[in-house]
PDB file of N, CA and C in Angstrom:
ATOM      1  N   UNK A   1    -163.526  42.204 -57.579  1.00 82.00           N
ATOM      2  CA  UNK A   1    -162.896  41.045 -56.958  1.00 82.00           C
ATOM      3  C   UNK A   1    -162.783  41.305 -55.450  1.00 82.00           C
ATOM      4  N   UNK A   2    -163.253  40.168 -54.717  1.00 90.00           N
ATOM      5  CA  UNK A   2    -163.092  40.744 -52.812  1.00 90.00           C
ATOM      6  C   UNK A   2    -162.093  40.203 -52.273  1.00 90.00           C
ATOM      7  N   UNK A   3    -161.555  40.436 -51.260  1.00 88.00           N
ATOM      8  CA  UNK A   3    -160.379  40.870 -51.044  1.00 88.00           C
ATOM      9  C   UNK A   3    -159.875  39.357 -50.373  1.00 88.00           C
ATOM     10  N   UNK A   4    -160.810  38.316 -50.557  1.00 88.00           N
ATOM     11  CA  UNK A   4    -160.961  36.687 -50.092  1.00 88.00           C
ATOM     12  C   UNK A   4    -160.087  36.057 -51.558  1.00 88.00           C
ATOM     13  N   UNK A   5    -161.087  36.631 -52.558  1.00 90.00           N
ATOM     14  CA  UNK A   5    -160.457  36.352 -54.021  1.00 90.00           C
ATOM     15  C   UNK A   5    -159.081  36.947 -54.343  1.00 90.00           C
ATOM     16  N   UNK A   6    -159.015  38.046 -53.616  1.00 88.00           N
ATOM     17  CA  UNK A   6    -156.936  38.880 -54.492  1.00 88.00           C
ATOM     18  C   UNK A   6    -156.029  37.686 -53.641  1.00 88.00           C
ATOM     19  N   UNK A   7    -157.064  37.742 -52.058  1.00 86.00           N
ATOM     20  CA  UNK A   7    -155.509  36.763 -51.136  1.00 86.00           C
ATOM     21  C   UNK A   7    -155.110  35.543 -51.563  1.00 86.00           C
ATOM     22  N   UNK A   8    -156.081  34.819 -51.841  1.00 88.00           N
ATOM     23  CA  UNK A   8    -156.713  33.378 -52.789  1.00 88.00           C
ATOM     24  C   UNK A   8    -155.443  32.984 -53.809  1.00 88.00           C
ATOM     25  N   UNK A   9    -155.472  34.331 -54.735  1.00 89.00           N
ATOM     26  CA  UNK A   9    -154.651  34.731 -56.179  1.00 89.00           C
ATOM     27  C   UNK A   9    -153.248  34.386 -55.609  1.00 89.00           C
ATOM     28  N   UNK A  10    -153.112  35.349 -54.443  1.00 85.00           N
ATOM     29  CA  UNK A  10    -151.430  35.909 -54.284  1.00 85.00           C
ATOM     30  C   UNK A  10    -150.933  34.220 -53.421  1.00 85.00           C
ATOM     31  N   UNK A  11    -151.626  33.656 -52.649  1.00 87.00           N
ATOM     32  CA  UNK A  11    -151.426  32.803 -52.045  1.00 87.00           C
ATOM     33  C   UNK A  11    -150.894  31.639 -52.822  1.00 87.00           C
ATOM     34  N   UNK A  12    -151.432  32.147 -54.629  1.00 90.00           N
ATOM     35  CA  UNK A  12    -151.519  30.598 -55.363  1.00 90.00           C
ATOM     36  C   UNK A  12    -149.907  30.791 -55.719  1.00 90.00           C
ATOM     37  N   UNK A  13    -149.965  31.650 -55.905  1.00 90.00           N
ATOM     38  CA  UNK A  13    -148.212  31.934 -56.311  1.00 90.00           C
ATOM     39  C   UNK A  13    -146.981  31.901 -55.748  1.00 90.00           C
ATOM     40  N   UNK A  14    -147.535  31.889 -54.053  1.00 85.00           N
ATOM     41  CA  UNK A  14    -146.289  31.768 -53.262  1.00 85.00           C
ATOM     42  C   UNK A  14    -145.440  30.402 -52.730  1.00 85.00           C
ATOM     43  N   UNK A  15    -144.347  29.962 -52.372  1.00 87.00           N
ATOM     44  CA  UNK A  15    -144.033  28.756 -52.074  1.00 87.00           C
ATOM     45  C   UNK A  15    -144.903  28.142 -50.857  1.00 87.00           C
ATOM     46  N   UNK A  16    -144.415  26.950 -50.956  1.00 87.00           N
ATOM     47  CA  UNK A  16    -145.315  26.308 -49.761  1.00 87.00           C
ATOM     48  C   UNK A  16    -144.472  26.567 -48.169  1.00 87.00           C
ATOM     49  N   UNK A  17    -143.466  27.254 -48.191  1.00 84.00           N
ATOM     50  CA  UNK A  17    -143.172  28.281 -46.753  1.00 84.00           C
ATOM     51  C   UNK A  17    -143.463  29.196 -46.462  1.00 84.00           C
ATOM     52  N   UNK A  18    -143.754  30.141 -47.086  1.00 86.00           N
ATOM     53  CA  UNK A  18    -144.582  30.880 -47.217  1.00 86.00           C
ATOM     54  C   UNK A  18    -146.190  30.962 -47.150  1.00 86.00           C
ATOM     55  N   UNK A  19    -146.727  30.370 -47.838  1.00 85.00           N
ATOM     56  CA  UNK A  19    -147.685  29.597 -47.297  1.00 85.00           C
ATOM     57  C   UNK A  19    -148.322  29.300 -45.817  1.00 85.00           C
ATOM     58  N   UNK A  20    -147.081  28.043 -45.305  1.00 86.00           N
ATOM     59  CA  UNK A  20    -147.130  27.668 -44.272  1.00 86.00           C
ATOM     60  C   UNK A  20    -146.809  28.853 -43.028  1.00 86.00           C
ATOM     61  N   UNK A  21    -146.176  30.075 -43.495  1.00 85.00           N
ATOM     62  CA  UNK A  21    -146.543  31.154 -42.734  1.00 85.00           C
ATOM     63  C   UNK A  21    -147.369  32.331 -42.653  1.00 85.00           C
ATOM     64  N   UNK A  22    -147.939  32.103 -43.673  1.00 85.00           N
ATOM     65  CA  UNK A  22    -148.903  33.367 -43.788  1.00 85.00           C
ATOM     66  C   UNK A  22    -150.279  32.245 -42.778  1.00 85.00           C
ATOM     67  N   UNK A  23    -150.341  31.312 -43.190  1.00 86.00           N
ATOM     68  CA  UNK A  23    -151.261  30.190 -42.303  1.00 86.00           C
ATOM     69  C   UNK A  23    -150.977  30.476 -40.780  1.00 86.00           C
ATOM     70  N   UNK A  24    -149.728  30.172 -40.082  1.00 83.00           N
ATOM     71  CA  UNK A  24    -149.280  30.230 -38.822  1.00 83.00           C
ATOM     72  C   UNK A  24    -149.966  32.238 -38.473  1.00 83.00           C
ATOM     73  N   UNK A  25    -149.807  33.301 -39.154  1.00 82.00           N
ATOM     74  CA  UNK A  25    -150.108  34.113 -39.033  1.00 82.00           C
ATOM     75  C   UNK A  25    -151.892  34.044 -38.366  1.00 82.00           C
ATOM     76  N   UNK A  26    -152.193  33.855 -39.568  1.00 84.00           N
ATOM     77  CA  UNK A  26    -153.883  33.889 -39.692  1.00 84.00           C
ATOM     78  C   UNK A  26    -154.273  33.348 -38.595  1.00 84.00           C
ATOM     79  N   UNK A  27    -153.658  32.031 -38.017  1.00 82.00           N
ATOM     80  CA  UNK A  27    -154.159  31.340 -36.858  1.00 82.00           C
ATOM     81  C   UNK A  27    -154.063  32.254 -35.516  1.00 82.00           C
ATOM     82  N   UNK A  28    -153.095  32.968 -35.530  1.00 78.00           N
ATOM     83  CA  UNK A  28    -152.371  34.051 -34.446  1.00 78.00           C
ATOM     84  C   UNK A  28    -153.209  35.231 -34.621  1.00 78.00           C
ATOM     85  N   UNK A  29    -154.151  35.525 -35.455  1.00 79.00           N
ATOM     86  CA  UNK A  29    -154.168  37.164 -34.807  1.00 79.00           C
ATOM     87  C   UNK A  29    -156.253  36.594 -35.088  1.00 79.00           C
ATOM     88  N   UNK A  30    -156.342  35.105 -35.541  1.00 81.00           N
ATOM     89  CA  UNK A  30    -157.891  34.610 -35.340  1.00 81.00           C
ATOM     90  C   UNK A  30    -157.935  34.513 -33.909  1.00 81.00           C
ATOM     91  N   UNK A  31    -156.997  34.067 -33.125  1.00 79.00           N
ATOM     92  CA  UNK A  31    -157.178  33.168 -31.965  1.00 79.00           C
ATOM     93  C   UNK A  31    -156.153  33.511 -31.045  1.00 79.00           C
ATOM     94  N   UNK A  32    -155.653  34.047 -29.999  1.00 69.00           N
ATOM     95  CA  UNK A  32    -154.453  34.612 -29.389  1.00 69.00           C
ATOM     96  C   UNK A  32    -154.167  33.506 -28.648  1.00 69.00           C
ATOM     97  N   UNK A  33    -154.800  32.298 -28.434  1.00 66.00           N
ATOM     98  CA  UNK A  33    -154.073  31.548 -27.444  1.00 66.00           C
ATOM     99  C   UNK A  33    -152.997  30.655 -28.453  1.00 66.00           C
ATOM    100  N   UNK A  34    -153.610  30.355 -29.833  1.00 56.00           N
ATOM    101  CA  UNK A  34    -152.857  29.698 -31.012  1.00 56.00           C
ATOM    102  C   UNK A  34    -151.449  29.479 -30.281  1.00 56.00           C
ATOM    103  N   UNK A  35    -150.767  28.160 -30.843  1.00 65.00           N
ATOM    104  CA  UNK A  35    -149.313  28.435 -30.311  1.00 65.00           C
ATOM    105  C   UNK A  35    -148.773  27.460 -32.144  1.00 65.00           C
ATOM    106  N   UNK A  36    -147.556  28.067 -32.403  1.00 63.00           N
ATOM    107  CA  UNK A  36    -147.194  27.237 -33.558  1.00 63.00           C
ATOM    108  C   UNK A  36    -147.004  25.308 -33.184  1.00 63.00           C
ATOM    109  N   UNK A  37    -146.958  24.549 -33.654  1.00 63.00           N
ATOM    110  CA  UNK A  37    -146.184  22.985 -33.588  1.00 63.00           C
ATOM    111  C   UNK A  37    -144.371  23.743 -32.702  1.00 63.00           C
ATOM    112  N   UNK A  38    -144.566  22.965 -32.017  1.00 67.00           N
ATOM    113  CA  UNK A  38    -143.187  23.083 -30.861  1.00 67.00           C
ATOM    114  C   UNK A  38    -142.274  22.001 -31.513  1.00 67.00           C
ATOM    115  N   UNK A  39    -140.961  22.666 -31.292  1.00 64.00           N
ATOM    116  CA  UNK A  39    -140.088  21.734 -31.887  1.00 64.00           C
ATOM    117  C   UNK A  39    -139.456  20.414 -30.842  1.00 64.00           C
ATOM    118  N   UNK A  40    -139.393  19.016 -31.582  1.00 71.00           N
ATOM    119  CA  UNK A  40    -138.912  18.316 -30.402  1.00 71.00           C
ATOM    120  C   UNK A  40    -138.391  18.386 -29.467  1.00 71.00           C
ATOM    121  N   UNK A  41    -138.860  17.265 -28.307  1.00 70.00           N
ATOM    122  CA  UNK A  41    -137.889  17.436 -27.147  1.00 70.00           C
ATOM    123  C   UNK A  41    -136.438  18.315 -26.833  1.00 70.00           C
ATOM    124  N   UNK A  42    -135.965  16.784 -27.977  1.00 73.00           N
ATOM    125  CA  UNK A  42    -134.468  17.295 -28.102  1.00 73.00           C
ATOM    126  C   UNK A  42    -133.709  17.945 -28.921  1.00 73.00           C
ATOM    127  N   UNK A  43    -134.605  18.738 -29.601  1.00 75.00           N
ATOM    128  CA  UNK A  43    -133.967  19.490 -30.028  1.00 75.00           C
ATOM    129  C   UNK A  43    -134.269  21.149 -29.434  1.00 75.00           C
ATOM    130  N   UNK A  44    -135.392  20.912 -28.554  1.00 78.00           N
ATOM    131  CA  UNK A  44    -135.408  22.285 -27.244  1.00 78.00           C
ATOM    132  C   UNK A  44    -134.023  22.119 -26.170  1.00 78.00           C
ATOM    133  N   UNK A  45    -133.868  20.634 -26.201  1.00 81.00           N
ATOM    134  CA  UNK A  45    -133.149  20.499 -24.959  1.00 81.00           C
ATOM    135  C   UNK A  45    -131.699  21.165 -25.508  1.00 81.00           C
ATOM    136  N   UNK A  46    -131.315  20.762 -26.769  1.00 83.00           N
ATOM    137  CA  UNK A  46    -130.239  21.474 -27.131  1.00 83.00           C
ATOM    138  C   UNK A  46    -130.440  22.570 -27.441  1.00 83.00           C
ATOM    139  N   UNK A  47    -131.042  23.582 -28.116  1.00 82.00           N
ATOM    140  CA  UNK A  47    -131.535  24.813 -28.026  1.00 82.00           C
ATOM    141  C   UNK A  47    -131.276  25.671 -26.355  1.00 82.00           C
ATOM    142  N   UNK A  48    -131.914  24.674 -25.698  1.00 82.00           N
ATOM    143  CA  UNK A  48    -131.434  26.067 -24.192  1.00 82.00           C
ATOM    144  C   UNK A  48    -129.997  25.642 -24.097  1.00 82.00           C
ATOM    145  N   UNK A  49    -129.655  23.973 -24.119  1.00 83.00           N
ATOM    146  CA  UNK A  49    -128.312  23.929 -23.619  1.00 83.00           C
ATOM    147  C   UNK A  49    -127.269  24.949 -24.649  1.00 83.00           C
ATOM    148  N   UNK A  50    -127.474  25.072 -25.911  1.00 85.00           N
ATOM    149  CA  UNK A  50    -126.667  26.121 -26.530  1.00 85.00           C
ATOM    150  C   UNK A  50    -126.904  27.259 -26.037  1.00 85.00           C
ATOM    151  N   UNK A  51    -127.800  27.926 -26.009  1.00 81.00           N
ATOM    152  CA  UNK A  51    -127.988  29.196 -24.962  1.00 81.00           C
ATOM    153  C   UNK A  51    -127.590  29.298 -23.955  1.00 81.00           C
ATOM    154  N   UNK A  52    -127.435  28.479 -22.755  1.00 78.00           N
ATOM    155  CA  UNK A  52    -126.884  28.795 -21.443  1.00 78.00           C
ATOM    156  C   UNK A  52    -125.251  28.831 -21.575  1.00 78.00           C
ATOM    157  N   UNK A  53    -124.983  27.917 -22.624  1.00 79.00           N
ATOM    158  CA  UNK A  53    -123.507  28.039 -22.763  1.00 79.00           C
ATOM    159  C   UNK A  53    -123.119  29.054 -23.495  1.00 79.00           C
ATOM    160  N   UNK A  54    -124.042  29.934 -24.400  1.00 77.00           N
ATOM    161  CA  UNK A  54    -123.721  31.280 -24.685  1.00 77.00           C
ATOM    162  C   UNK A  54    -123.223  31.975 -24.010  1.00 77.00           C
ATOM    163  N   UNK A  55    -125.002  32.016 -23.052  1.00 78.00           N
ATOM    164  CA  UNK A  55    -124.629  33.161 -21.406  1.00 78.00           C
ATOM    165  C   UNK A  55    -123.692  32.849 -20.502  1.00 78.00           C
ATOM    166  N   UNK A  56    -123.238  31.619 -20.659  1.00 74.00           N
ATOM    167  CA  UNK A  56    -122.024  31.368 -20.027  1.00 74.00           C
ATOM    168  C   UNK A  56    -120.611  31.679 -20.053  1.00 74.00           C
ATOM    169  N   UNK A  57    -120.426  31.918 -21.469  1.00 74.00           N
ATOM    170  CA  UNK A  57    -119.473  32.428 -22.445  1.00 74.00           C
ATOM    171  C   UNK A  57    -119.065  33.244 -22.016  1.00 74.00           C
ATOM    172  N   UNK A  58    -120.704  34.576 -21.569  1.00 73.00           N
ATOM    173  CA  UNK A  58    -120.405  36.229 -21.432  1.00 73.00           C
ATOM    174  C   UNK A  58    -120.667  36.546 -20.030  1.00 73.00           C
ATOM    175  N   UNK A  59    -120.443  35.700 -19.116  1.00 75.00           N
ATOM    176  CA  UNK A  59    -121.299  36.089 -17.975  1.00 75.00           C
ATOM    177  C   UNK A  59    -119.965  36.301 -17.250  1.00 75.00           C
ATOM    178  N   UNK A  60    -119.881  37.574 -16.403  1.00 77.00           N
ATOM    179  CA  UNK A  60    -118.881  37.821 -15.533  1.00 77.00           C
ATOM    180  C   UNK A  60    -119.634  37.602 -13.780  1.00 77.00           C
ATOM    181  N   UNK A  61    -118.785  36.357 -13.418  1.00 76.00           N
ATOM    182  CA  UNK A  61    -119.097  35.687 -11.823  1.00 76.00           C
ATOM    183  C   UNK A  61    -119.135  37.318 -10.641  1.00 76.00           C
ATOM    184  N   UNK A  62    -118.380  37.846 -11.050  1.00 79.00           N
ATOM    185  CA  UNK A  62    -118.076  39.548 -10.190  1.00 79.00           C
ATOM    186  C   UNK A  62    -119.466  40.252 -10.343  1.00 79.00           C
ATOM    187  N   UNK A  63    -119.945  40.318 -11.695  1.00 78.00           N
ATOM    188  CA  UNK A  63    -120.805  41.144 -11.675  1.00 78.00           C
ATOM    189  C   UNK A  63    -122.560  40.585 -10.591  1.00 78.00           C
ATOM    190  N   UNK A  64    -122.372  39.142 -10.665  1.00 75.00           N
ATOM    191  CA  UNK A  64    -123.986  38.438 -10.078  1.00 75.00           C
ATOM    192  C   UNK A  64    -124.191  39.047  -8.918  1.00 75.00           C
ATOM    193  N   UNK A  65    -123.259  39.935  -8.173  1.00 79.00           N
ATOM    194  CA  UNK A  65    -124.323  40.325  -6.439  1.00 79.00           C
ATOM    195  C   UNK A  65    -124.813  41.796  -6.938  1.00 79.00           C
ATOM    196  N   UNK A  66    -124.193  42.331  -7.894  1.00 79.00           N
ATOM    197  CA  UNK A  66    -124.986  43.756  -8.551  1.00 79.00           C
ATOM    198  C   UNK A  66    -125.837  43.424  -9.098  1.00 79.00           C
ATOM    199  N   UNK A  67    -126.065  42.159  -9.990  1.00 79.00           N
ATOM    200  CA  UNK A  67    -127.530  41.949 -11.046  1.00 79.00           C
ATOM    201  C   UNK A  67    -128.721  42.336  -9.921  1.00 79.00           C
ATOM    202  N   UNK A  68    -128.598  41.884  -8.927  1.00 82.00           N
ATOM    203  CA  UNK A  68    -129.575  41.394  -7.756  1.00 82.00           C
ATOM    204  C   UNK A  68    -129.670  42.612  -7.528  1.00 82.00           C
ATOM    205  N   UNK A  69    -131.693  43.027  -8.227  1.00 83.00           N
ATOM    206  CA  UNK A  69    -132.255  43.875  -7.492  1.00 83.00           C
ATOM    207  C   UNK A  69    -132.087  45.064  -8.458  1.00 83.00           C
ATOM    208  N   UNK A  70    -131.198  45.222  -9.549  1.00 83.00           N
ATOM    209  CA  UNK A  70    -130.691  46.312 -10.278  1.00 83.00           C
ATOM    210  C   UNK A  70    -132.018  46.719 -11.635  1.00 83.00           C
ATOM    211  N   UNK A  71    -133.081  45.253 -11.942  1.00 83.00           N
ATOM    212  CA  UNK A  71    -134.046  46.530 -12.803  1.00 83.00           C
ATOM    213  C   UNK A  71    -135.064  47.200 -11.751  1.00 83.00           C
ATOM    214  N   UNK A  72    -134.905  46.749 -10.648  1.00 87.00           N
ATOM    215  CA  UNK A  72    -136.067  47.497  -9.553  1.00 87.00           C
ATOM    216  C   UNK A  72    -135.660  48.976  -9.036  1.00 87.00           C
ATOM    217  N   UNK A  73    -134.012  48.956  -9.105  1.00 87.00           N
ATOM    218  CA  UNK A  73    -133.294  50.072  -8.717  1.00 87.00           C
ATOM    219  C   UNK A  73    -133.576  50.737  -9.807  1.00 87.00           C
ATOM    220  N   UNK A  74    -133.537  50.621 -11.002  1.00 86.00           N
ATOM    221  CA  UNK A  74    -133.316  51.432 -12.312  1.00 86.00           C
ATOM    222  C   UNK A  74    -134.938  52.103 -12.235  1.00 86.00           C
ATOM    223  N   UNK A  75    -135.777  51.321 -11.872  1.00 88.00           N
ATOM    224  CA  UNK A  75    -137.550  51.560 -12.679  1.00 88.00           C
ATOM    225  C   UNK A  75    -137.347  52.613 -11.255  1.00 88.00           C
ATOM    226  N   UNK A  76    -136.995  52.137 -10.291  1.00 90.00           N
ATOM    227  CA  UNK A  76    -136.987  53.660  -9.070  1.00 90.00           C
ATOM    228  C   UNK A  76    -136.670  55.093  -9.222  1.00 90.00           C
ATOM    229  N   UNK A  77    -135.649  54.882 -10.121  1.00 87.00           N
ATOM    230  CA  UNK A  77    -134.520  55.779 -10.593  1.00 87.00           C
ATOM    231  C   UNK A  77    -135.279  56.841 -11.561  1.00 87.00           C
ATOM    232  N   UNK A  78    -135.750  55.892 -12.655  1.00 87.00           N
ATOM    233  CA  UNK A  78    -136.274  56.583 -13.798  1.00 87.00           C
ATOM    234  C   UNK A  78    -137.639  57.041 -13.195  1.00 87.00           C
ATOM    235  N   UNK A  79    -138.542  56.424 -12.202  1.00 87.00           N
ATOM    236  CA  UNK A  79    -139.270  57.758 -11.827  1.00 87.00           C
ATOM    237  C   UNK A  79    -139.619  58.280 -10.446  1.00 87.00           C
ATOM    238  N   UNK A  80    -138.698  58.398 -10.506  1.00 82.00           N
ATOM    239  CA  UNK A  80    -138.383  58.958  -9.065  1.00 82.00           C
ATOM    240  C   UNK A  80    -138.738  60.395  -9.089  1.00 82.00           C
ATOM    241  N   UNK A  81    -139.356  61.146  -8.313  1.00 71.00           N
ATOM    242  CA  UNK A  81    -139.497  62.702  -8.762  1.00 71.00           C
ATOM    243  C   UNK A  81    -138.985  63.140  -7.635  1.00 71.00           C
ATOM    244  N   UNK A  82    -138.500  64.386  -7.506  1.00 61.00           N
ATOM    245  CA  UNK A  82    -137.506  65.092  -6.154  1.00 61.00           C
ATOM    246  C   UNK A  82    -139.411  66.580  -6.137  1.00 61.00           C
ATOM    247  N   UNK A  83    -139.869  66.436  -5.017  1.00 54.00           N
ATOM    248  CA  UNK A  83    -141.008  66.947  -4.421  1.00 54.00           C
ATOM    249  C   UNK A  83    -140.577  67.861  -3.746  1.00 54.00           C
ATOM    250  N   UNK A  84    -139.236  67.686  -2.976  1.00 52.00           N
ATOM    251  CA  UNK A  84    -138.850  69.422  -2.235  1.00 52.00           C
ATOM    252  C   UNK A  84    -139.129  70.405  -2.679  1.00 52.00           C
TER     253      UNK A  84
END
C-alpha cells in the first residue's frame, strides 16, 4: 500500500476539522507564499482592538523612554567581546 493510499485511509476517518487542517497544512509546506482564508474585517478589527486593550492593561507609561532602543542595547551586550 503507498503511502498516497495509508493518508487517503487515515484522512477517511478523521472529522471534517481536521481535515480542513491537515488541507491548510499541505497547502503551506506545497507553496510558502499560501496564506489561510483571513478572518473578516470586523472581526480583525476587534481582534487588535482586544489586544491593544490588553497591552494597555499591562503597559507601565514610566517604563516607554527605557523601551527605546533597549533590544539594540541587549543584542550589543550579548556580543560584545572585551579584546584588551
Amino acid at each position: 500500500m503507498s503511502t498516497l493510499e495509508k493518508t487517503i485511509g487515515l484522512l477517511e476517518t478523521m472529522p471534517n476539522d481536521k481535515i480542513e487542517t491537515v488541507y491548510a497544512f499541505v497547502r503551506f509546506i506545497d507553496s510558502d507564499t499560501y496564506e489561510p482564508p483571513s478572518e473578516p474585517a470586523a472581526m480583525k478589527k476587534e481582534t487588535i482592538q482586544s489586544m491593544l486593550e490588553i497591552a494597555h492593561e499591562y503597559a507601565n507609561p514610566a517604563l516607554i523612554e527605557q523601551e527605546e532602543g533597549a533590544f539594540e542595547r541587549a543584542i550589543a551586550e550579548k556580543y560584545a567581546t572585551d579584546r584588551h
